[in-house]
Tab-separated table of C-alpha atoms in Angstrom:
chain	number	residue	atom	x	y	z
A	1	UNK	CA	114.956	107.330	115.284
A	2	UNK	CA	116.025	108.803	112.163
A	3	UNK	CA	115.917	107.090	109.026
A	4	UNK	CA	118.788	104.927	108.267
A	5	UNK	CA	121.822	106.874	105.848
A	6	UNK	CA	121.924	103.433	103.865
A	7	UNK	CA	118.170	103.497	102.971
A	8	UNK	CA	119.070	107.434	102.178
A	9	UNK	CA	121.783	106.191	100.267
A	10	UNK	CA	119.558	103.403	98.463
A	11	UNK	CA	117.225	106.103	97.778
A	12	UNK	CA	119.352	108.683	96.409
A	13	UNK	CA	120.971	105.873	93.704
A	14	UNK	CA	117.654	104.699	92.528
A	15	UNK	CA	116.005	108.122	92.718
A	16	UNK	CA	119.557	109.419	90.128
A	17	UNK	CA	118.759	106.481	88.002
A	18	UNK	CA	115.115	107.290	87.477
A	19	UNK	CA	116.070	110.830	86.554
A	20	UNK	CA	118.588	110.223	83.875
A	21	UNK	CA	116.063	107.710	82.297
A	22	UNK	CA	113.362	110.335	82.387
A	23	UNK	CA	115.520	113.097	81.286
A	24	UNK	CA	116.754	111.105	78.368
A	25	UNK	CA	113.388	109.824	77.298
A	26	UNK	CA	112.642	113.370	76.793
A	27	UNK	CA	114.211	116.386	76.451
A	28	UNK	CA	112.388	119.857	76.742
A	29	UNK	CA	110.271	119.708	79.701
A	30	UNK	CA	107.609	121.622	80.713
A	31	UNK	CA	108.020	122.525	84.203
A	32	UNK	CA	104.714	120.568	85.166
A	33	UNK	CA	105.986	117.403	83.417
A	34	UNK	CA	109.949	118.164	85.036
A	35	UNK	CA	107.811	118.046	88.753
A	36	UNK	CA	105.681	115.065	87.716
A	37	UNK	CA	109.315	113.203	86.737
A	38	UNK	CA	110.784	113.699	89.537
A	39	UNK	CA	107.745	112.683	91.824
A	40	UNK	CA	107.631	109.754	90.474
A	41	UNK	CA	111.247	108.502	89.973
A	42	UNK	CA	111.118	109.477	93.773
A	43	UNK	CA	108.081	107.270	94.634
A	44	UNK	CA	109.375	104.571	92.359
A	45	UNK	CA	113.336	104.744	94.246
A	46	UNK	CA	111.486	104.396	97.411
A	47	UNK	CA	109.578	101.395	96.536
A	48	UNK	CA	112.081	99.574	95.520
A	49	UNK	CA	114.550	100.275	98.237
A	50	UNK	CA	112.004	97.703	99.574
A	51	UNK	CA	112.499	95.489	96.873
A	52	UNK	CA	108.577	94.113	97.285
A	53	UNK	CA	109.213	93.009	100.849
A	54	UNK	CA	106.409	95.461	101.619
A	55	UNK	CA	102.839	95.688	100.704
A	56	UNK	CA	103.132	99.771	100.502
A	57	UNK	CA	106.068	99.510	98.087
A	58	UNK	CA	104.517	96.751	95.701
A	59	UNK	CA	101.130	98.883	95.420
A	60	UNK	CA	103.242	101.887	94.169
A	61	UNK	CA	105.151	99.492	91.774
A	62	UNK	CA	101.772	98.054	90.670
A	63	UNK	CA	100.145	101.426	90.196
A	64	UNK	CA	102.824	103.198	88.161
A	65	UNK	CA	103.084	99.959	86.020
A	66	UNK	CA	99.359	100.997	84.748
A	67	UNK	CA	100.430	103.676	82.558
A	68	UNK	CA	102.865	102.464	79.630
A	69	UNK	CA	105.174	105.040	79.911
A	70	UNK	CA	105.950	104.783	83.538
A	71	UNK	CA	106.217	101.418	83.365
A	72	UNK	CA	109.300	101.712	81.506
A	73	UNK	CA	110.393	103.639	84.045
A	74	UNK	CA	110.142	100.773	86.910
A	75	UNK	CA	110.795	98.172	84.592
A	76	UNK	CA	114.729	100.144	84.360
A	77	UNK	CA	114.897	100.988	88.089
A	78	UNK	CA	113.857	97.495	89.187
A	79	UNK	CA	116.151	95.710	87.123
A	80	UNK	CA	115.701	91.691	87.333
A	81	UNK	CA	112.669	92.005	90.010
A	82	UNK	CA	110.392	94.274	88.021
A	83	UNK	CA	108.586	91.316	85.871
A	84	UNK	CA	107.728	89.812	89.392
A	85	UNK	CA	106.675	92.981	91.668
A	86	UNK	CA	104.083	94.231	88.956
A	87	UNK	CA	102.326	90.925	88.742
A	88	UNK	CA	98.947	92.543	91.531
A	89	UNK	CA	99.058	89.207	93.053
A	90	UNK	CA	102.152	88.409	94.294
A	91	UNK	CA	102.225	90.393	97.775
A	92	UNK	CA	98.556	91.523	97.793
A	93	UNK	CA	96.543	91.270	99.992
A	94	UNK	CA	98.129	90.988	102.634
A	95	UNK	CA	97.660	89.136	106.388
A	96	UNK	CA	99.441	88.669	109.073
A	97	UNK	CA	100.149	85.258	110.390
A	98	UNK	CA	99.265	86.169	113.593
A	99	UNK	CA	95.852	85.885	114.632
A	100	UNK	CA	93.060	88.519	112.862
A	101	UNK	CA	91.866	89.971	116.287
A	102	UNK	CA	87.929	89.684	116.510
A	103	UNK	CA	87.548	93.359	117.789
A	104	UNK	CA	87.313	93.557	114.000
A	105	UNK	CA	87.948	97.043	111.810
A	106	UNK	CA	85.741	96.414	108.964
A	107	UNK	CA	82.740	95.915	110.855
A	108	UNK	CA	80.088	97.702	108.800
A	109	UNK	CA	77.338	99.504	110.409
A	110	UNK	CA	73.503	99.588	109.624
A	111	UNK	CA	71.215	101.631	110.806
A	112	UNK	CA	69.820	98.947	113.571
A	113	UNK	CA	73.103	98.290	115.062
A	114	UNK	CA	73.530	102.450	115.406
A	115	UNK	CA	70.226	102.930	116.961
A	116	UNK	CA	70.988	99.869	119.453
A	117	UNK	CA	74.552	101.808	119.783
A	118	UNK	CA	72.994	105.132	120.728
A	119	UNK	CA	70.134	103.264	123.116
A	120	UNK	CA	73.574	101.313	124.712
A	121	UNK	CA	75.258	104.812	125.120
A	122	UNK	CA	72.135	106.249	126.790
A	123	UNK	CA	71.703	103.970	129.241
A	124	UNK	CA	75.491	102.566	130.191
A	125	UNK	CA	77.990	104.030	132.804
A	126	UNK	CA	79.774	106.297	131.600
A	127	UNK	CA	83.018	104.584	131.235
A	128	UNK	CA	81.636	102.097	129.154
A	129	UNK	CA	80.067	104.840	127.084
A	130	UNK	CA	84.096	106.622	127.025
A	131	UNK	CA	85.229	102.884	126.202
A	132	UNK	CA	82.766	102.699	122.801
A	133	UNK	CA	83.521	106.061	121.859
A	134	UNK	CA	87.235	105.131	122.143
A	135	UNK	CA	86.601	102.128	119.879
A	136	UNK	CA	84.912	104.241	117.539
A	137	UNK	CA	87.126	106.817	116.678
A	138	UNK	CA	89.730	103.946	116.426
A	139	UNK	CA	88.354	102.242	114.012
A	140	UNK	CA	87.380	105.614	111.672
A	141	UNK	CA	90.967	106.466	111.867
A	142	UNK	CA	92.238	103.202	111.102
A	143	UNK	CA	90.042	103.556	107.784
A	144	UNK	CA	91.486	107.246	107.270
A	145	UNK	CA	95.114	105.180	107.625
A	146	UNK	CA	94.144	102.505	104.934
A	147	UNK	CA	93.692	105.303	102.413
A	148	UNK	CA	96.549	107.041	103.358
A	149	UNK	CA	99.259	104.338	103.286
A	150	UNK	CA	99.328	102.879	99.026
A	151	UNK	CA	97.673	99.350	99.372
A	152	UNK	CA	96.264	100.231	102.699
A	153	UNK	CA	92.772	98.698	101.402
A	154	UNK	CA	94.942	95.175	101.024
A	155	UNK	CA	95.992	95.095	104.612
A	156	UNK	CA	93.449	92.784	106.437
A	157	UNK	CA	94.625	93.064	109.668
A	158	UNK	CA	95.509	95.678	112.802
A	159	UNK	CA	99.138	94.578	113.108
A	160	UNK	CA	100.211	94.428	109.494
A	161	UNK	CA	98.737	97.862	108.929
A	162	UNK	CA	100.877	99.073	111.595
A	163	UNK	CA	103.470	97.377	110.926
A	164	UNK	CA	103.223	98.944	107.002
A	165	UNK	CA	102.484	102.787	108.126
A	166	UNK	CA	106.071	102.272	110.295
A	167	UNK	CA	108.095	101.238	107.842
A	168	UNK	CA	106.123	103.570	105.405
A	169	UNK	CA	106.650	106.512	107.259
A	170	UNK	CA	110.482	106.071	108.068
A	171	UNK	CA	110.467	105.842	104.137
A	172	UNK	CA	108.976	109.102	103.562
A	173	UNK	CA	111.363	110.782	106.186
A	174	UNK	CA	114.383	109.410	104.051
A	175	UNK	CA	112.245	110.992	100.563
A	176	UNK	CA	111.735	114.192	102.697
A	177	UNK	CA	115.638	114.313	103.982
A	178	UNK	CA	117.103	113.519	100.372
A	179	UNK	CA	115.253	115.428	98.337
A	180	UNK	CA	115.029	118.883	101.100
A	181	UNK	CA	119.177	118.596	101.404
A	182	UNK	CA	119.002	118.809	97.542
A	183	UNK	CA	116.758	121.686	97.344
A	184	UNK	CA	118.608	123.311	99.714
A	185	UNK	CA	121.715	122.610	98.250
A	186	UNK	CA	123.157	126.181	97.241
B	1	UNK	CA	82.588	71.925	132.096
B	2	UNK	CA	86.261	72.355	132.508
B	3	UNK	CA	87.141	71.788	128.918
B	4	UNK	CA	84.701	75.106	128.646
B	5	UNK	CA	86.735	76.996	131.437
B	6	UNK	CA	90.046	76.251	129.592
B	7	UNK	CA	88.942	77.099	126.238
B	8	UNK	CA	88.334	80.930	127.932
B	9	UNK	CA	91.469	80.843	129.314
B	10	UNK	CA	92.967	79.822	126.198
B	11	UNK	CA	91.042	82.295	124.396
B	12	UNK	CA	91.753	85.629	127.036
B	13	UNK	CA	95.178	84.925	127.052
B	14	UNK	CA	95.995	84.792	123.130
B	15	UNK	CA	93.903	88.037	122.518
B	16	UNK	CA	96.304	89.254	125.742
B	17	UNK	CA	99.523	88.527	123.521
B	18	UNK	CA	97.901	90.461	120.362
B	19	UNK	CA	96.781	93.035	122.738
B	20	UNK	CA	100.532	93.823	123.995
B	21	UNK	CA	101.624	92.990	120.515
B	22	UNK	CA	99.193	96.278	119.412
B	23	UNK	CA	100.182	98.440	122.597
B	24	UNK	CA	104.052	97.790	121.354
B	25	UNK	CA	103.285	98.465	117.757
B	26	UNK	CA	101.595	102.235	118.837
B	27	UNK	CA	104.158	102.997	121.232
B	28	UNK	CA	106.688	102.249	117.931
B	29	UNK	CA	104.516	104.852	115.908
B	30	UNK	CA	104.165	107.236	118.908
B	31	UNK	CA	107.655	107.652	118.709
B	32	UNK	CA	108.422	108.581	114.885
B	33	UNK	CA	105.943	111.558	115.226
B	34	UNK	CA	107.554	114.548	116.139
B	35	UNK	CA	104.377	115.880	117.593
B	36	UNK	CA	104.336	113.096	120.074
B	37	UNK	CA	107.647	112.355	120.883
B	38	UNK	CA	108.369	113.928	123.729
B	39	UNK	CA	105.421	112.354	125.513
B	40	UNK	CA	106.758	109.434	126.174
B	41	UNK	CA	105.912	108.835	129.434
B	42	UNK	CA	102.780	110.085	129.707
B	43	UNK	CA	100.307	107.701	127.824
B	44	UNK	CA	98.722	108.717	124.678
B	45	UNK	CA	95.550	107.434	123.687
B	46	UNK	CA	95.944	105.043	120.746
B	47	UNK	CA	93.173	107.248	118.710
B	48	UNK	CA	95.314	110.207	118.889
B	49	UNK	CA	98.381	108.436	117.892
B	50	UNK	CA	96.192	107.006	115.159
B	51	UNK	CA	95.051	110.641	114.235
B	52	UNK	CA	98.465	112.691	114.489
B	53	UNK	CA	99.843	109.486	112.461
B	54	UNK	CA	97.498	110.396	109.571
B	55	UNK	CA	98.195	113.979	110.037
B	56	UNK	CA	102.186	113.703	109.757
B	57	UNK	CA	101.814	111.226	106.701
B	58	UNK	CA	99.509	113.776	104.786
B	59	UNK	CA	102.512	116.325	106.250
B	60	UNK	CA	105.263	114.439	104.471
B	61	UNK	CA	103.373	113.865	101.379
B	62	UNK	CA	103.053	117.507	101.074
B	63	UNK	CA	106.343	118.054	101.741
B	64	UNK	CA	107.454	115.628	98.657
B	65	UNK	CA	105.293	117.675	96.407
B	66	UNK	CA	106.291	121.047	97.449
B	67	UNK	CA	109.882	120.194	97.240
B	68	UNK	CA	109.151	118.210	94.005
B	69	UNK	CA	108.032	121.730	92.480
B	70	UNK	CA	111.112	123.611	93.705
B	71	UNK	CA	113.236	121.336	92.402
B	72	UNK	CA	111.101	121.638	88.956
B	73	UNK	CA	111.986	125.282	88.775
B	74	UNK	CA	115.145	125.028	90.107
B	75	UNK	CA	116.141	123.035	86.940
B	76	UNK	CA	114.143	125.385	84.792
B	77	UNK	CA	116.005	128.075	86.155
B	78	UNK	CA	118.283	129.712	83.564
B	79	UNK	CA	119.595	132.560	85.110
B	80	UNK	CA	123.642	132.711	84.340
B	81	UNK	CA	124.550	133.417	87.929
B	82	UNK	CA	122.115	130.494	89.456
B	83	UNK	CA	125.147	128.169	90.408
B	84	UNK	CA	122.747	125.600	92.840
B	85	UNK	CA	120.593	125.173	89.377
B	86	UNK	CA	124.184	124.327	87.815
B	87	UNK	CA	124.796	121.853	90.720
B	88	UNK	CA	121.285	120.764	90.465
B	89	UNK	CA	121.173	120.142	86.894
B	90	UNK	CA	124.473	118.362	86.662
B	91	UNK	CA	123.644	115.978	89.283
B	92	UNK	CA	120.193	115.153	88.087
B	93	UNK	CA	120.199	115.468	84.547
């Protein structure tokens, strides 16, 4: 499914607006700072395509809002809503309603509980042994996902972090389409 | 006694519904990622989906930056006879 042309659309506007703001806040460029401007007015057009409805898009909002400078940046491309998505605790953190499954990610491990592990695995069928390995790698890629997603360390729960990395993802498809048909556009 | 039996029961069949409710949610991500979208009907495991899902986001972010640098230089661009920098410029800035 390929993202929706109105959250294209959305992005393009915002991602315009950021530019002229940038470009008019200063004028001779290097080329490093021209690349870092138009990064972030593209980061900051995404987020707020999702107006805050999303715990990816507030983290961004939050995070650029650090620096002074880009904070003027969101306050203009936010409008009305920027005074209330840079407050941290608004969205964050985030959990579902629906019930925190006990097959939990954050588990942390100690050394006991990996020796007990690896005395489990040597002595268990081996489809339980393929079932704990399974389990395993989930849950080290669900922790690679938390840092890749912005916020991801917020998310509490399984279904909310999936539910984030699919909207999040669909986002960066639109960034990718907008700004390659640009680049391309000769 | 039974109260104990239909606590279980209560208990097997909510963690069912989150369960299906986590199978649907992977099958949703299987499906944005090119690299497994054609598999449809043979099962992935959710760890790969998991894994090719952090690959492709580290992909697009990669992406952003490399087109956010020819973009850069596109604007910098001052050759006379450069008409997508003209386009380019005029549009963005």
């Amino acid at each position: 499914m390929p993202p929706p042309s109105s959250l294209k659309q959305e992005f393009l506007k915002k991602w315009m607006m950021g530019l002229h703001i940038c470009s008019s806040s200063k004028k001779n460029m290097s080329i490093l700072e021209r690349k870092k401007a138009i990064k972030l007015s593209a980061d900051i057009a995404l987020a707020s395509a999702r107006n805050g409805t999303t715990c990816w898009s507030q983290a961004i909002i939050v995070n650029a809002s650090q620096d002074d400078q880009d904070k003027i940046l969101v306050q203009h491309v936010l409008g009305r809503e920027s005074e209330r998505l840079m407050k941290k605790g608004s969205v964050l953190p985030l959990t579902s309603n629906k019930r925190i499954r006990s097959r939990k990610i954050l588990r942390r491990s100690c050394g006991s509980i990996r020796r007990r592990a690896r005395k489990t695995i040597a002595t268990s069928p081996p489809k339980v042994v393929a079932i704990s390995i399974a389990k395993k790698l989930i849950r080290k890629r669900t922790q690679l996902l938390k840092r890749l997603v912005p916020g991801g360390k917020f998310i509490m729960d399984e279904i909310s972090l999936i539910e984030e990395t699919l909207d999040y993802i669909i986002s960066l498809q639109a960034q990718v389409d907008v700004m390659r048909s640009l680049a391309n556009a000769s | 006694m039974s109260s104990r039996r239909s606590r279980s029961n209560q208990q097997s069949s909510t963690s069912r519904i989150t369960d299906d409710q986590i199978a649907d949610l992977i099958s949703k991500l299987q499906q944005l990622i090119p690299e497994l979208r054609g598999r449809r009907f043979n099962k992935v495991s959710a760890s790969k989906v998991l894994q090719e899902t952090c690959n492709y986001i580290r992909n697009l972010h990669r992406e952003v930056d490399d087109l956010s640098d020819r973009l850069s230089e596109l604007l910098a661009s001052t050759e006379a006879d450069s008409e997508q920098a003209a386009i380019i410029r005029s549009l963005l800035m």
